[in-house]
């Protein structure tokens, strides 16, 4: 049961990502990307990370994609008239396939490394996923958290300055 | 219980498609969208590993990746707007002031 | 007074510093000249004091070494800045400082009005300093320092009129030829040091220590090599064949320079060196033979060239070369004392001759200047009849000429005669003796001839100057004439301290002061010579008187011939010249020796240097350097095409890079 569900959602994800790459109209690409994000959120739920799924939808599908669509409409981007040269497309595709091949090779030959921990489904249900993330975030990862805030400040300032008519 | 390999292969496929998109498309915004897709593929890997290792660190990392992606989106799009003002086009082939 | 020997070189050094640094600001010529001459006079006074003190000591104790400070100390080897006082060096100090002082005085008058007055006196004092180091140093290294120093000052002073190209060339020629000689000196020094040190573990270059260890020097190839190498140095410094051509060219310098350096002091350094190292030379009959032959050949060769020269200074230059040949002839037959004696008397009369010629040239220059004529003031063909106008110059010049000709009673007679007698009678070289004596005798005759030719052409007869110029001739000022008088006096009486035994006995027991005085210095050699069965010249009185008579006759013959050709019938010389044109041209052109050297040595060296420059330096060295630059430029020209400026190319290369890295990691 679960496997069928997984395969269906995976197929939807892959097809929509291919659509992102191949559509001529950028709005179509954007909408396909939103679809991909939703599929990924579903996967997160399947992987017992509901908070992450929610965050994914809110941040990616809700904020970033909206921003992108705003920009597309602001700049009045037309559909792409002509593609790049065939050589470039071919080269790009070949390299992409290479990347895929290497990654799969790693999967087959490699072994799982990484520190095992104590979390499992039961503890997630018992404690609450948000609380677990919060605990880790505000104790072990406090410094990156604070730095991220500065990063966001820099991004805001940068974005405002870059897009102004005159500085 | 689905084996982790499936998630990983799916993630790899998404990543490869994203790469192909970056190298193939001409529109800068579409290229950006493909970069976002690559980031998401990586996120999926992280969360899969977090689940199968029982470690919360992977999800924390995803958290930060999302934050950075958001910031990057803001700045990148502002950059494209600035570029559009100069050139009236966001075709990547027009970004060639450093050409020989 | 011995303790103050270091003052002797110090005074001229102070003169150098003051005149060199402040001379340009001190515009007063008298002050500059006074400082320089005063410095040398101070050295002269100290030298006199040393001599007096030396003479008060008995014979064997007449030596003193004063070390000022240690220069080099390395293991067993020690060389210091020290001064050796013994009869030989005391005599040389007197000659150098005394004649030097007179010439400094003379220069004040001669160089009057020259720009660069202070430069002249700086160099002259520097020369005196170096020469004093040379003669007073107590080891070979210090002597070499002085040796080089006098070579340098010779270059500086010959090229004093540096605006003239010929002067600069002459200076360079002198320096290069001296360098060739110096190379020989160094080789000899190294060989001696290595031989004594390596085979006998005696590591020293100090003269007294070398003399004390003289028994270790066995006659053989090494000692002969050492002796010959040192002699090469002497050849360069003292202008013997084949390194003599620089001396006539050196007449480009001012006349007092020629008098001091090229008559009285620097060129005698080689003779002094051989006298100092007599204990080495006595061990090598081969080297002695070489020296004697070279000396005799030079004496004869230079005398023949002097016959046909017309420039007054050239004649004197060749005469110097010839007389130096005599000194080496004396050294070569083992008569060291006689050679040194001739050195001293030669210093007196040659300096007097040069200074006298300077006085003549000075007067001629003024006279021709009044007439606005371009004639050469040094050419004897423009002179004549000067004795009426310049009496003091004439009489001093005549006295010195009589001395050089070897007329009995004057200084040159005793020294030259002693040399000729020793050359004939000393059994060192077997059959060669007669040849050596004959060469010396013929050269003596030629000397008398050309010197009196000079006197007759310059001072006697009808003047070849115009009346207006002749009217303007006048005697030179006192500062110039005074040294002439002193030197002429010395030329007359200076020989009486070295009267040969045979004459001294005839005159009622007059001893040979000079030879006795120098006995301690040559004691080892004398003992060695008599030891080895080579007795001193066997005293056949008849033979000695006979030879003396022959040399006097030859001298008088030369004078008579000159008188006949230049006073009685002045037309004959031209007829003789016309009769033997080829020979005359060869002699007049110095037997084309300079041209031969140019052809054999100078031009090949120049072509080789040109080849090294154009063929090697420009092509290879510059080629490599420029080639590296060109290669980098070419390579970067190809490499820059990687940076296309297109963004998607960059993205592509980034992905390719990632793939490659991961691939390497994968398949490692």
PDB file of C-alpha atoms in Angstrom, chain C residues 458-583:
ATOM      1  CA  UNK C 458     118.444  70.522 -27.721  1.00  0.00           C
ATOM      2  CA  UNK C 459     121.004  72.839 -26.262  1.00  0.00           C
ATOM      3  CA  UNK C 460     123.673  73.400 -28.865  1.00  0.00           C
ATOM      4  CA  UNK C 461     123.816  74.678 -32.370  1.00  0.00           C
ATOM      5  CA  UNK C 462     121.688  77.159 -34.138  1.00  0.00           C
ATOM      6  CA  UNK C 463     118.148  77.330 -32.902  1.00  0.00           C
ATOM      7  CA  UNK C 464     115.380  75.995 -35.084  1.00  0.00           C
ATOM      8  CA  UNK C 465     112.805  78.148 -33.346  1.00  0.00           C
ATOM      9  CA  UNK C 466     111.649  81.382 -34.851  1.00  0.00           C
ATOM     10  CA  UNK C 467     113.313  84.524 -33.524  1.00  0.00           C
ATOM     11  CA  UNK C 468     110.198  85.727 -31.777  1.00  0.00           C
ATOM     12  CA  UNK C 469     109.730  82.429 -29.960  1.00  0.00           C
ATOM     13  CA  UNK C 470     113.391  82.196 -29.107  1.00  0.00           C
ATOM     14  CA  UNK C 471     113.246  85.636 -27.629  1.00  0.00           C
ATOM     15  CA  UNK C 472     110.536  84.530 -25.228  1.00  0.00           C
ATOM     16  CA  UNK C 473     112.506  81.619 -23.820  1.00  0.00           C
ATOM     17  CA  UNK C 474     113.586  82.078 -20.259  1.00  0.00           C
ATOM     18  CA  UNK C 475     114.890  80.030 -17.358  1.00  0.00           C
ATOM     19  CA  UNK C 476     112.330  78.280 -15.212  1.00  0.00           C
ATOM     20  CA  UNK C 477     111.437  79.531 -11.708  1.00  0.00           C
ATOM     21  CA  UNK C 478     113.423  78.594  -8.633  1.00  0.00           C
ATOM     22  CA  UNK C 479     110.974  75.951  -7.458  1.00  0.00           C
ATOM     23  CA  UNK C 480     111.698  74.057 -10.664  1.00  0.00           C
ATOM     24  CA  UNK C 481     115.402  74.706 -10.814  1.00  0.00           C
ATOM     25  CA  UNK C 482     116.255  73.864  -7.219  1.00  0.00           C
ATOM     26  CA  UNK C 483     115.462  70.126  -7.469  1.00  0.00           C
ATOM     27  CA  UNK C 484     117.492  70.051 -10.676  1.00  0.00           C
ATOM     28  CA  UNK C 485     120.509  71.396  -8.892  1.00  0.00           C
ATOM     29  CA  UNK C 486     120.213  68.978  -5.988  1.00  0.00           C
ATOM     30  CA  UNK C 487     119.819  65.996  -8.277  1.00  0.00           C
ATOM     31  CA  UNK C 488     122.673  67.043 -10.498  1.00  0.00           C
ATOM     32  CA  UNK C 489     124.888  67.311  -7.454  1.00  0.00           C
ATOM     33  CA  UNK C 490     123.886  63.838  -6.391  1.00  0.00           C
ATOM     34  CA  UNK C 491     124.561  62.526  -9.894  1.00  0.00           C
ATOM     35  CA  UNK C 492     128.090  63.780  -9.576  1.00  0.00           C
ATOM     36  CA  UNK C 493     128.964  62.750  -6.040  1.00  0.00           C
ATOM     37  CA  UNK C 494     126.477  59.974  -5.425  1.00  0.00           C
ATOM     38  CA  UNK C 495     128.649  57.326  -6.968  1.00  0.00           C
ATOM     39  CA  UNK C 496     131.554  57.791  -4.611  1.00  0.00           C
ATOM     40  CA  UNK C 497     129.949  55.739  -1.868  1.00  0.00           C
ATOM     41  CA  UNK C 498     130.155  52.646  -4.010  1.00  0.00           C
ATOM     42  CA  UNK C 499     133.651  52.743  -5.431  1.00  0.00           C
ATOM     43  CA  UNK C 500     134.667  49.272  -6.678  1.00  0.00           C
ATOM     44  CA  UNK C 501     137.441  47.638  -4.775  1.00  0.00           C
ATOM     45  CA  UNK C 502     139.974  47.786  -7.529  1.00  0.00           C
ATOM     46  CA  UNK C 503     139.682  51.531  -7.988  1.00  0.00           C
ATOM     47  CA  UNK C 504     139.401  52.096  -4.284  1.00  0.00           C
ATOM     48  CA  UNK C 505     142.657  50.280  -3.681  1.00  0.00           C
ATOM     49  CA  UNK C 506     144.306  52.310  -6.390  1.00  0.00           C
ATOM     50  CA  UNK C 507     143.070  55.476  -4.807  1.00  0.00           C
ATOM     51  CA  UNK C 508     144.626  54.605  -1.489  1.00  0.00           C
ATOM     52  CA  UNK C 509     142.287  52.271   0.277  1.00  0.00           C
ATOM     53  CA  UNK C 510     138.903  53.835  -0.317  1.00  0.00           C
ATOM     54  CA  UNK C 511     136.403  51.188   0.786  1.00  0.00           C
ATOM     55  CA  UNK C 512     133.237  50.300  -1.032  1.00  0.00           C
ATOM     56  CA  UNK C 513     130.815  51.701   1.514  1.00  0.00           C
ATOM     57  CA  UNK C 514     127.756  50.646  -0.356  1.00  0.00           C
ATOM     58  CA  UNK C 515     128.665  47.022  -0.734  1.00  0.00           C
ATOM     59  CA  UNK C 516     129.632  46.705   2.899  1.00  0.00           C
ATOM     60  CA  UNK C 517     126.424  48.390   3.867  1.00  0.00           C
ATOM     61  CA  UNK C 518     124.327  45.901   1.940  1.00  0.00           C
ATOM     62  CA  UNK C 519     126.313  42.872   3.016  1.00  0.00           C
ATOM     63  CA  UNK C 520     123.890  41.642   5.700  1.00  0.00           C
ATOM     64  CA  UNK C 521     121.061  41.556   3.212  1.00  0.00           C
ATOM     65  CA  UNK C 522     122.905  39.410   0.708  1.00  0.00           C
ATOM     66  CA  UNK C 523     124.997  37.458   3.186  1.00  0.00           C
ATOM     67  CA  UNK C 524     123.136  34.236   2.595  1.00  0.00           C
ATOM     68  CA  UNK C 525     123.510  34.451  -1.160  1.00  0.00           C
ATOM     69  CA  UNK C 526     127.185  35.306  -0.982  1.00  0.00           C
ATOM     70  CA  UNK C 527     127.829  32.355   1.308  1.00  0.00           C
ATOM     71  CA  UNK C 528     125.787  30.066  -0.922  1.00  0.00           C
ATOM     72  CA  UNK C 529     127.641  31.123  -4.016  1.00  0.00           C
ATOM     73  CA  UNK C 530     131.068  30.564  -2.554  1.00  0.00           C
ATOM     74  CA  UNK C 531     129.866  27.354  -0.927  1.00  0.00           C
ATOM     75  CA  UNK C 532     128.813  25.816  -4.154  1.00  0.00           C
ATOM     76  CA  UNK C 533     132.171  26.278  -5.649  1.00  0.00           C
ATOM     77  CA  UNK C 534     131.127  29.272  -7.671  1.00  0.00           C
ATOM     78  CA  UNK C 535     133.594  31.667  -6.254  1.00  0.00           C
ATOM     79  CA  UNK C 536     133.150  35.345  -6.614  1.00  0.00           C
ATOM     80  CA  UNK C 537     134.583  36.944  -9.688  1.00  0.00           C
ATOM     81  CA  UNK C 538     138.191  35.883  -9.777  1.00  0.00           C
ATOM     82  CA  UNK C 539     140.185  38.950  -9.393  1.00  0.00           C
ATOM     83  CA  UNK C 540     142.421  39.359 -12.311  1.00  0.00           C
ATOM     84  CA  UNK C 541     143.403  42.941 -11.895  1.00  0.00           C
ATOM     85  CA  UNK C 542     144.662  43.349 -15.409  1.00  0.00           C
ATOM     86  CA  UNK C 543     141.410  42.069 -16.811  1.00  0.00           C
ATOM     87  CA  UNK C 544     139.421  44.387 -14.621  1.00  0.00           C
ATOM     88  CA  UNK C 545     141.381  47.488 -15.532  1.00  0.00           C
ATOM     89  CA  UNK C 546     141.320  46.411 -19.124  1.00  0.00           C
ATOM     90  CA  UNK C 547     137.563  46.069 -19.247  1.00  0.00           C
ATOM     91  CA  UNK C 548     137.166  49.369 -17.457  1.00  0.00           C
ATOM     92  CA  UNK C 549     139.297  51.020 -20.070  1.00  0.00           C
ATOM     93  CA  UNK C 550     137.269  49.411 -22.843  1.00  0.00           C
ATOM     94  CA  UNK C 551     133.954  50.681 -21.445  1.00  0.00           C
ATOM     95  CA  UNK C 552     135.351  54.215 -21.039  1.00  0.00           C
ATOM     96  CA  UNK C 553     136.608  54.090 -24.598  1.00  0.00           C
ATOM     97  CA  UNK C 554     133.221  52.960 -25.865  1.00  0.00           C
ATOM     98  CA  UNK C 555     131.515  55.777 -23.983  1.00  0.00           C
ATOM     99  CA  UNK C 556     133.891  58.383 -25.328  1.00  0.00           C
ATOM    100  CA  UNK C 557     133.483  56.915 -28.786  1.00  0.00           C
ATOM    101  CA  UNK C 558     129.757  57.355 -28.553  1.00  0.00           C
ATOM    102  CA  UNK C 559     130.100  60.936 -27.423  1.00  0.00           C
ATOM    103  CA  UNK C 560     132.553  61.700 -30.192  1.00  0.00           C
ATOM    104  CA  UNK C 561     130.261  60.202 -32.797  1.00  0.00           C
ATOM    105  CA  UNK C 562     127.350  62.249 -31.547  1.00  0.00           C
ATOM    106  CA  UNK C 563     129.514  65.352 -31.597  1.00  0.00           C
ATOM    107  CA  UNK C 564     130.565  64.635 -35.136  1.00  0.00           C
ATOM    108  CA  UNK C 565     127.088  64.018 -36.397  1.00  0.00           C
ATOM    109  CA  UNK C 566     125.258  66.773 -34.680  1.00  0.00           C
ATOM    110  CA  UNK C 567     127.647  69.610 -34.128  1.00  0.00           C
ATOM    111  CA  UNK C 568     130.326  69.369 -36.738  1.00  0.00           C
ATOM    112  CA  UNK C 569     128.313  68.331 -39.720  1.00  0.00           C
ATOM    113  CA  UNK C 570     124.592  68.302 -39.060  1.00  0.00           C
ATOM    114  CA  UNK C 571     123.835  67.199 -42.592  1.00  0.00           C
ATOM    115  CA  UNK C 572     125.225  63.699 -42.163  1.00  0.00           C
ATOM    116  CA  UNK C 573     122.306  62.241 -40.160  1.00  0.00           C
ATOM    117  CA  UNK C 574     119.941  62.835 -43.062  1.00  0.00           C
ATOM    118  CA  UNK C 575     122.339  61.176 -45.466  1.00  0.00           C
ATOM    119  CA  UNK C 576     122.606  58.166 -43.195  1.00  0.00           C
ATOM    120  CA  UNK C 577     118.858  57.988 -42.852  1.00  0.00           C
ATOM    121  CA  UNK C 578     118.482  58.146 -46.602  1.00  0.00           C
ATOM    122  CA  UNK C 579     121.058  55.400 -47.064  1.00  0.00           C
ATOM    123  CA  UNK C 580     119.315  52.858 -44.864  1.00  0.00           C
ATOM    124  CA  UNK C 581     115.636  53.733 -45.161  1.00  0.00           C
ATOM    125  CA  UNK C 582     114.212  50.355 -44.192  1.00  0.00           C
ATOM    126  CA  UNK C 583     116.344  49.953 -41.110  1.00  0.00           C
TER     127      UNK C 583
END
